[in-house]
Amino acid sequence: MSVHLTRIYTRTGDDGTTGLSDFSRVTKNDPRLVAYADCDEANAAIGVAVALGQPDEALVAVLRRIQNDLFDAGADLSTPVVADPEYPPLRITETYIERLESWCDEFNAELAPLNSFILPGGTPLAALLHTARTVVRRAERSAWAAVADHPEDTGVLPAKYLNRLSDLLFILSRYTNPEGDVLWQPGGGPAGDGSAQSRSRGGGKSEVDPDSDAAPGT
């Protein structure tokens, strides 16, 4: 897929509208635009984690693949679904989601069971991945809003992809805290002690209720 940009500003959006990938014009508040803009923000947050968090080469490869996937998700959300298109557009497929689930299983296998919610923080990389996770959660909500507003021409797989991505980023934030999780202390915990840590690595699956909105995904 070749992209050629010779001029960055066009003035075509000065009336509060923008073009979707099929060249239709919509307002800049259109839920589909909001959804793919949130994907762009999520991509930027992951880029910051890569640039400043100093992940190892294996994790950089995972995160770079995700950044490319997020561009694909944005392309999907910006292209209305039509029957039998003359030129099949780029779409998120189940393969994208299965890849995320495989990474979730791979990295989570090295973590100790989790019996409490955790606070974003720890290492710089873990904190940055938590930030990216929260942006992805917002992007997922935006994607579902786009589906609800335009159910006839907006696919659901980008929203499902973003759901799994938030799960993976939660797992990776734990994985990149080798000294342990920063645990939530209900009510602030003992006087003078606002946090506690448990060892992150060691195998097992998280045991925090996944149906809670404070959990990484649902």
PDB file of C-alpha atoms in Angstrom:
ATOM      1  CA  MET A   1       0.000   0.000   0.000  1.00  0.00           C
ATOM      2  CA  SER A   2       1.633   3.218  -1.153  1.00  0.00           C
ATOM      3  CA  VAL A   3       0.961   6.599   0.449  1.00  0.00           C
ATOM      4  CA  HIS A   4       2.228   9.877  -1.016  1.00  0.00           C
ATOM      5  CA  LEU A   5       1.819  13.089   0.986  1.00  0.00           C
ATOM      6  CA  THR A   6       3.116  16.217  -0.715  1.00  0.00           C
ATOM      7  CA  ARG A   7       1.136  18.767   1.281  1.00  0.00           C
ATOM      8  CA  ILE A   8       0.042  18.458   4.908  1.00  0.00           C
ATOM      9  CA  TYR A   9      -2.524  21.254   5.192  1.00  0.00           C
ATOM     10  CA  THR A  10      -5.441  21.433   2.766  1.00  0.00           C
ATOM     11  CA  ARG A  11      -7.967  23.804   4.398  1.00  0.00           C
ATOM     12  CA  THR A  12     -10.739  21.360   3.425  1.00  0.00           C
ATOM     13  CA  GLY A  13     -11.568  20.786   7.095  1.00  0.00           C
ATOM     14  CA  ASP A  14     -12.021  24.425   7.952  1.00  0.00           C
ATOM     15  CA  ASP A  15     -15.799  24.010   7.757  1.00  0.00           C
ATOM     16  CA  GLY A  16     -15.801  21.428  10.541  1.00  0.00           C
ATOM     17  CA  THR A  17     -16.002  18.416   8.246  1.00  0.00           C
ATOM     18  CA  THR A  18     -13.533  15.777   7.155  1.00  0.00           C
ATOM     19  CA  GLY A  19     -13.421  12.954   4.644  1.00  0.00           C
ATOM     20  CA  LEU A  20     -13.752   9.266   5.390  1.00  0.00           C
ATOM     21  CA  SER A  21     -11.759   6.801   3.326  1.00  0.00           C
ATOM     22  CA  ASP A  22     -14.597   6.501   0.812  1.00  0.00           C
ATOM     23  CA  PHE A  23     -14.407  10.293   0.263  1.00  0.00           C
ATOM     24  CA  SER A  24     -17.750  10.940   1.948  1.00  0.00           C
ATOM     25  CA  ARG A  25     -17.781  14.084   4.106  1.00  0.00           C
ATOM     26  CA  VAL A  26     -18.788  13.907   7.772  1.00  0.00           C
ATOM     27  CA  THR A  27     -18.572  16.263  10.723  1.00  0.00           C
ATOM     28  CA  LYS A  28     -15.480  16.103  12.874  1.00  0.00           C
ATOM     29  CA  ASN A  29     -17.720  14.937  15.718  1.00  0.00           C
ATOM     30  CA  ASP A  30     -18.812  11.836  13.801  1.00  0.00           C
ATOM     31  CA  PRO A  31     -18.371   8.777  16.082  1.00  0.00           C
ATOM     32  CA  ARG A  32     -16.368   6.972  13.413  1.00  0.00           C
ATOM     33  CA  LEU A  33     -13.867   9.810  13.266  1.00  0.00           C
ATOM     34  CA  VAL A  34     -13.691   9.929  17.074  1.00  0.00           C
ATOM     35  CA  ALA A  35     -12.976   6.189  17.120  1.00  0.00           C
ATOM     36  CA  TYR A  36     -10.108   6.251  14.660  1.00  0.00           C
ATOM     37  CA  ALA A  37      -8.719   9.420  16.232  1.00  0.00           C
ATOM     38  CA  ASP A  38      -8.619   7.581  19.562  1.00  0.00           C
ATOM     39  CA  CYS A  39      -6.768   4.736  17.820  1.00  0.00           C
ATOM     40  CA  ASP A  40      -4.236   7.330  16.654  1.00  0.00           C
ATOM     41  CA  GLU A  41      -3.825   8.594  20.220  1.00  0.00           C
ATOM     42  CA  ALA A  42      -3.375   5.041  21.485  1.00  0.00           C
ATOM     43  CA  ASN A  43      -0.732   4.487  18.826  1.00  0.00           C
ATOM     44  CA  ALA A  44       1.094   7.625  19.972  1.00  0.00           C
ATOM     45  CA  ALA A  45       0.977   6.478  23.597  1.00  0.00           C
ATOM     46  CA  ILE A  46       2.559   3.158  22.658  1.00  0.00           C
ATOM     47  CA  GLY A  47       5.178   5.041  20.644  1.00  0.00           C
ATOM     48  CA  VAL A  48       6.078   7.018  23.772  1.00  0.00           C
ATOM     49  CA  ALA A  49       6.417   3.764  25.724  1.00  0.00           C
ATOM     50  CA  VAL A  50       8.787   2.393  23.085  1.00  0.00           C
ATOM     51  CA  ALA A  51      10.817   5.608  22.912  1.00  0.00           C
ATOM     52  CA  LEU A  52      11.134   6.329  26.628  1.00  0.00           C
ATOM     53  CA  GLY A  53      10.506   3.021  28.386  1.00  0.00           C
ATOM     54  CA  GLN A  54      13.517   1.142  26.975  1.00  0.00           C
ATOM     55  CA  PRO A  55      11.754  -2.188  26.302  1.00  0.00           C
ATOM     56  CA  ASP A  56      13.871  -5.112  25.174  1.00  0.00           C
ATOM     57  CA  GLU A  57      14.012  -6.074  21.502  1.00  0.00           C
ATOM     58  CA  ALA A  58      11.388  -8.811  21.800  1.00  0.00           C
ATOM     59  CA  LEU A  59       8.886  -6.436  23.385  1.00  0.00           C
ATOM     60  CA  VAL A  60       9.706  -3.694  20.892  1.00  0.00           C
ATOM     61  CA  ALA A  61       8.796  -6.124  18.103  1.00  0.00           C
ATOM     62  CA  VAL A  62       5.415  -6.827  19.755  1.00  0.00           C
ATOM     63  CA  LEU A  63       4.669  -3.140  20.308  1.00  0.00           C
ATOM     64  CA  ARG A  64       5.698  -2.141  16.785  1.00  0.00           C
ATOM     65  CA  ARG A  65       3.383  -4.797  15.363  1.00  0.00           C
ATOM     66  CA  ILE A  66       0.583  -3.401  17.518  1.00  0.00           C
ATOM     67  CA  GLN A  67       1.286   0.116  16.246  1.00  0.00           C
ATOM     68  CA  ASN A  68       0.873  -1.121  12.675  1.00  0.00           C
ATOM     69  CA  ASP A  69      -2.320  -2.940  13.690  1.00  0.00           C
ATOM     70  CA  LEU A  70      -3.722   0.273  15.170  1.00  0.00           C
ATOM     71  CA  PHE A  71      -3.229   1.998  11.829  1.00  0.00           C
ATOM     72  CA  ASP A  72      -5.136  -0.885  10.250  1.00  0.00           C
ATOM     73  CA  ALA A  73      -7.915  -0.479  12.843  1.00  0.00           C
ATOM     74  CA  GLY A  74      -8.128   3.212  12.025  1.00  0.00           C
ATOM     75  CA  ALA A  75      -8.326   2.419   8.317  1.00  0.00           C
ATOM     76  CA  ASP A  76     -11.134  -0.049   9.002  1.00  0.00           C
ATOM     77  CA  LEU A  77     -13.113   2.420  11.118  1.00  0.00           C
ATOM     78  CA  SER A  78     -12.702   5.163   8.521  1.00  0.00           C
ATOM     79  CA  THR A  79     -14.006   3.003   5.661  1.00  0.00           C
ATOM     80  CA  PRO A  80     -17.768   2.329   5.694  1.00  0.00           C
ATOM     81  CA  VAL A  81     -18.691  -1.296   5.089  1.00  0.00           C
ATOM     82  CA  VAL A  82     -20.399  -1.921   1.758  1.00  0.00           C
ATOM     83  CA  ALA A  83     -21.465  -5.113   0.031  1.00  0.00           C
ATOM     84  CA  ASP A  84     -19.113  -6.395  -2.663  1.00  0.00           C
ATOM     85  CA  PRO A  85     -16.685  -3.442  -2.821  1.00  0.00           C
ATOM     86  CA  GLU A  86     -14.831  -3.004  -6.090  1.00  0.00           C
ATOM     87  CA  TYR A  87     -11.543  -2.757  -4.177  1.00  0.00           C
ATOM     88  CA  PRO A  88     -11.679  -4.713  -0.886  1.00  0.00           C
ATOM     89  CA  PRO A  89     -10.474  -2.364   1.860  1.00  0.00           C
ATOM     90  CA  LEU A  90      -8.111  -3.126   4.700  1.00  0.00           C
ATOM     91  CA  ARG A  91     -10.049  -4.722   7.550  1.00  0.00           C
ATOM     92  CA  ILE A  92      -9.289  -6.036  11.013  1.00  0.00           C
ATOM     93  CA  THR A  93      -9.818  -9.813  10.945  1.00  0.00           C
ATOM     94  CA  GLU A  94     -10.045 -12.515  13.584  1.00  0.00           C
ATOM     95  CA  THR A  95      -6.354 -13.247  12.932  1.00  0.00           C
ATOM     96  CA  TYR A  96      -5.425  -9.905  14.486  1.00  0.00           C
ATOM     97  CA  ILE A  97      -7.421 -10.735  17.612  1.00  0.00           C
ATOM     98  CA  GLU A  98      -6.036 -14.259  17.852  1.00  0.00           C
ATOM     99  CA  ARG A  99      -2.497 -12.851  17.696  1.00  0.00           C
ATOM    100  CA  LEU A 100      -3.223 -10.614  20.678  1.00  0.00           C
ATOM    101  CA  GLU A 101      -4.750 -13.503  22.599  1.00  0.00           C
ATOM    102  CA  SER A 102      -1.647 -15.593  21.907  1.00  0.00           C
ATOM    103  CA  TRP A 103       0.581 -12.830  23.292  1.00  0.00           C
ATOM    104  CA  CYS A 104      -1.713 -12.508  26.314  1.00  0.00           C
ATOM    105  CA  ASP A 105      -1.285 -16.205  27.062  1.00  0.00           C
ATOM    106  CA  GLU A 106       2.467 -16.106  26.426  1.00  0.00           C
ATOM    107  CA  PHE A 107       3.277 -13.183  28.704  1.00  0.00           C
ATOM    108  CA  ASN A 108       0.679 -13.972  31.373  1.00  0.00           C
ATOM    109  CA  ALA A 109       2.162 -17.466  31.808  1.00  0.00           C
ATOM    110  CA  GLU A 110       5.232 -15.840  33.389  1.00  0.00           C
ATOM    111  CA  LEU A 111       3.262 -13.830  35.955  1.00  0.00           C
ATOM    112  CA  ALA A 112       2.227 -14.736  39.471  1.00  0.00           C
ATOM    113  CA  PRO A 113      -1.508 -14.901  40.245  1.00  0.00           C
ATOM    114  CA  LEU A 114      -3.026 -11.508  40.945  1.00  0.00           C
ATOM    115  CA  ASN A 115      -5.460 -11.262  43.863  1.00  0.00           C
ATOM    116  CA  SER A 116      -5.852  -7.501  44.027  1.00  0.00           C
ATOM    117  CA  PHE A 117      -6.261  -4.575  41.663  1.00  0.00           C
ATOM    118  CA  ILE A 118      -2.997  -2.782  40.955  1.00  0.00           C
ATOM    119  CA  LEU A 119      -2.010   0.855  40.738  1.00  0.00           C
ATOM    120  CA  PRO A 120      -0.453   2.184  37.537  1.00  0.00           C
ATOM    121  CA  GLY A 121       3.234   2.677  38.174  1.00  0.00           C
ATOM    122  CA  GLY A 122       6.380   0.803  39.036  1.00  0.00           C
ATOM    123  CA  THR A 123       8.985   1.051  36.315  1.00  0.00           C
ATOM    124  CA  PRO A 124       8.762   3.879  33.762  1.00  0.00           C
ATOM    125  CA  LEU A 125       7.906   1.358  31.040  1.00  0.00           C
ATOM    126  CA  ALA A 126       5.115  -0.191  33.116  1.00  0.00           C
ATOM    127  CA  ALA A 127       3.653   3.241  33.879  1.00  0.00           C
ATOM    128  CA  LEU A 128       3.751   4.215  30.206  1.00  0.00           C
ATOM    129  CA  LEU A 129       2.052   0.960  29.199  1.00  0.00           C
ATOM    130  CA  HIS A 130      -0.668   1.628  31.768  1.00  0.00           C
ATOM    131  CA  THR A 131      -1.203   5.041  30.180  1.00  0.00           C
ATOM    132  CA  ALA A 132      -1.463   3.410  26.762  1.00  0.00           C
ATOM    133  CA  ARG A 133      -3.902   0.855  28.187  1.00  0.00           C
ATOM    134  CA  THR A 134      -6.289   3.560  29.397  1.00  0.00           C
ATOM    135  CA  VAL A 135      -6.194   5.297  26.010  1.00  0.00           C
ATOM    136  CA  VAL A 136      -6.956   1.974  24.312  1.00  0.00           C
ATOM    137  CA  ARG A 137      -9.918   1.456  26.643  1.00  0.00           C
ATOM    138  CA  ARG A 138     -11.265   4.831  25.532  1.00  0.00           C
ATOM    139  CA  ALA A 139     -10.675   3.913  21.891  1.00  0.00           C
ATOM    140  CA  GLU A 140     -12.654   0.719  22.440  1.00  0.00           C
ATOM    141  CA  ARG A 141     -15.578   2.659  23.903  1.00  0.00           C
ATOM    142  CA  SER A 142     -15.431   5.044  20.944  1.00  0.00           C
ATOM    143  CA  ALA A 143     -15.419   2.130  18.504  1.00  0.00           C
ATOM    144  CA  TRP A 144     -18.515   0.627  20.087  1.00  0.00           C
ATOM    145  CA  ALA A 145     -20.177   4.057  19.980  1.00  0.00           C
ATOM    146  CA  ALA A 146     -19.434   4.170  16.237  1.00  0.00           C
ATOM    147  CA  VAL A 147     -20.978   0.717  15.823  1.00  0.00           C
ATOM    148  CA  ALA A 148     -24.071   1.819  17.742  1.00  0.00           C
ATOM    149  CA  ASP A 149     -24.435   5.002  15.695  1.00  0.00           C
ATOM    150  CA  HIS A 150     -23.676   3.440  12.294  1.00  0.00           C
ATOM    151  CA  PRO A 151     -24.492  -0.273  12.695  1.00  0.00           C
ATOM    152  CA  GLU A 152     -25.158  -0.757   8.998  1.00  0.00           C
ATOM    153  CA  ASP A 153     -21.671   0.213   7.820  1.00  0.00           C
ATOM    154  CA  THR A 154     -19.299  -0.146  10.801  1.00  0.00           C
ATOM    155  CA  GLY A 155     -17.700  -3.477  11.645  1.00  0.00           C
ATOM    156  CA  VAL A 156     -17.304  -4.777  15.202  1.00  0.00           C
ATOM    157  CA  LEU A 157     -13.877  -6.384  14.870  1.00  0.00           C
ATOM    158  CA  PRO A 158     -11.882  -3.168  15.490  1.00  0.00           C
ATOM    159  CA  ALA A 159     -13.724  -2.766  18.813  1.00  0.00           C
ATOM    160  CA  LYS A 160     -13.013  -6.389  19.730  1.00  0.00           C
ATOM    161  CA  TYR A 161      -9.366  -5.919  18.778  1.00  0.00           C
ATOM    162  CA  LEU A 162      -9.099  -2.902  21.079  1.00  0.00           C
ATOM    163  CA  ASN A 163     -10.665  -4.880  23.913  1.00  0.00           C
ATOM    164  CA  ARG A 164      -8.010  -7.592  23.647  1.00  0.00           C
ATOM    165  CA  LEU A 165      -5.289  -4.984  23.258  1.00  0.00           C
ATOM    166  CA  SER A 166      -6.220  -3.379  26.575  1.00  0.00           C
ATOM    167  CA  ASP A 167      -5.923  -6.835  28.173  1.00  0.00           C
ATOM    168  CA  LEU A 168      -2.490  -7.343  26.642  1.00  0.00           C
ATOM    169  CA  LEU A 169      -1.236  -3.938  27.762  1.00  0.00           C
ATOM    170  CA  PHE A 170      -2.397  -4.706  31.304  1.00  0.00           C
ATOM    171  CA  ILE A 171      -0.437  -7.949  31.214  1.00  0.00           C
ATOM    172  CA  LEU A 172       2.618  -6.236  29.732  1.00  0.00           C
ATOM    173  CA  SER A 173       2.509  -3.536  32.405  1.00  0.00           C
ATOM    174  CA  ARG A 174       2.809  -6.302  34.997  1.00  0.00           C
ATOM    175  CA  TYR A 175       5.447  -8.110  32.950  1.00  0.00           C
ATOM    176  CA  THR A 176       7.602  -4.976  32.854  1.00  0.00           C
ATOM    177  CA  ASN A 177       7.451  -4.618  36.657  1.00  0.00           C
ATOM    178  CA  PRO A 178       9.881  -7.432  37.539  1.00  0.00           C
ATOM    179  CA  GLU A 179      10.187  -6.229  41.150  1.00  0.00           C
ATOM    180  CA  GLY A 180       6.470  -6.629  41.703  1.00  0.00           C
ATOM    181  CA  ASP A 181       3.058  -5.071  41.269  1.00  0.00           C
ATOM    182  CA  VAL A 182       2.023  -1.881  43.015  1.00  0.00           C
ATOM    183  CA  LEU A 183      -1.120  -3.075  44.774  1.00  0.00           C
ATOM    184  CA  TRP A 184      -4.278  -1.120  45.498  1.00  0.00           C
ATOM    185  CA  GLN A 185      -4.820  -0.597  49.229  1.00  0.00           C
ATOM    186  CA  PRO A 186      -8.568  -0.018  49.817  1.00  0.00           C
ATOM    187  CA  GLY A 187      -9.022   3.044  52.005  1.00  0.00           C
ATOM    188  CA  GLY A 188      -5.346   3.909  51.634  1.00  0.00           C
ATOM    189  CA  GLY A 189      -4.022   0.915  53.575  1.00  0.00           C
ATOM    190  CA  PRO A 190      -2.109   1.167  56.844  1.00  0.00           C
ATOM    191  CA  ALA A 191      -1.192   4.662  57.981  1.00  0.00           C
ATOM    192  CA  GLY A 192       1.830   5.913  56.087  1.00  0.00           C
ATOM    193  CA  ASP A 193       1.717   3.060  53.611  1.00  0.00           C
ATOM    194  CA  GLY A 194      -0.184   3.785  50.420  1.00  0.00           C
ATOM    195  CA  SER A 195       1.087   0.831  48.411  1.00  0.00           C
ATOM    196  CA  ALA A 196       2.346  -2.695  48.617  1.00  0.00           C
ATOM    197  CA  GLN A 197       4.097  -4.938  46.161  1.00  0.00           C
ATOM    198  CA  SER A 198       3.868  -8.579  45.205  1.00  0.00           C
ATOM    199  CA  ARG A 199       6.239 -10.386  42.931  1.00  0.00           C
ATOM    200  CA  SER A 200       5.059 -10.201  39.325  1.00  0.00           C
ATOM    201  CA  ARG A 201       6.811 -13.205  37.820  1.00  0.00           C
ATOM    202  CA  GLY A 202       6.183 -16.791  38.720  1.00  0.00           C
ATOM    203  CA  GLY A 203       3.454 -18.300  36.578  1.00  0.00           C
ATOM    204  CA  GLY A 204      -0.289 -18.479  36.901  1.00  0.00           C
ATOM    205  CA  LYS A 205      -3.245 -16.432  35.811  1.00  0.00           C
ATOM    206  CA  SER A 206      -4.726 -13.226  37.162  1.00  0.00           C
ATOM    207  CA  GLU A 207      -7.614 -13.740  39.564  1.00  0.00           C
ATOM    208  CA  VAL A 208      -9.086 -10.238  39.614  1.00  0.00           C
ATOM    209  CA  ASP A 209     -12.718 -10.182  38.450  1.00  0.00           C
ATOM    210  CA  PRO A 210     -12.489  -9.466  34.689  1.00  0.00           C
ATOM    211  CA  ASP A 211     -16.086  -8.188  34.622  1.00  0.00           C
ATOM    212  CA  SER A 212     -15.211  -5.162  36.736  1.00  0.00           C
ATOM    213  CA  ASP A 213     -14.915  -1.926  34.766  1.00  0.00           C
ATOM    214  CA  ALA A 214     -11.663  -1.255  36.654  1.00  0.00           C
ATOM    215  CA  ALA A 215     -10.181  -4.470  35.261  1.00  0.00           C
ATOM    216  CA  PRO A 216      -8.239  -4.410  31.972  1.00  0.00           C
ATOM    217  CA  GLY A 217     -11.052  -5.726  29.805  1.00  0.00           C
ATOM    218  CA  THR A 218     -14.397  -7.433  29.748  1.00  0.00           C
TER     219      THR A 218
END
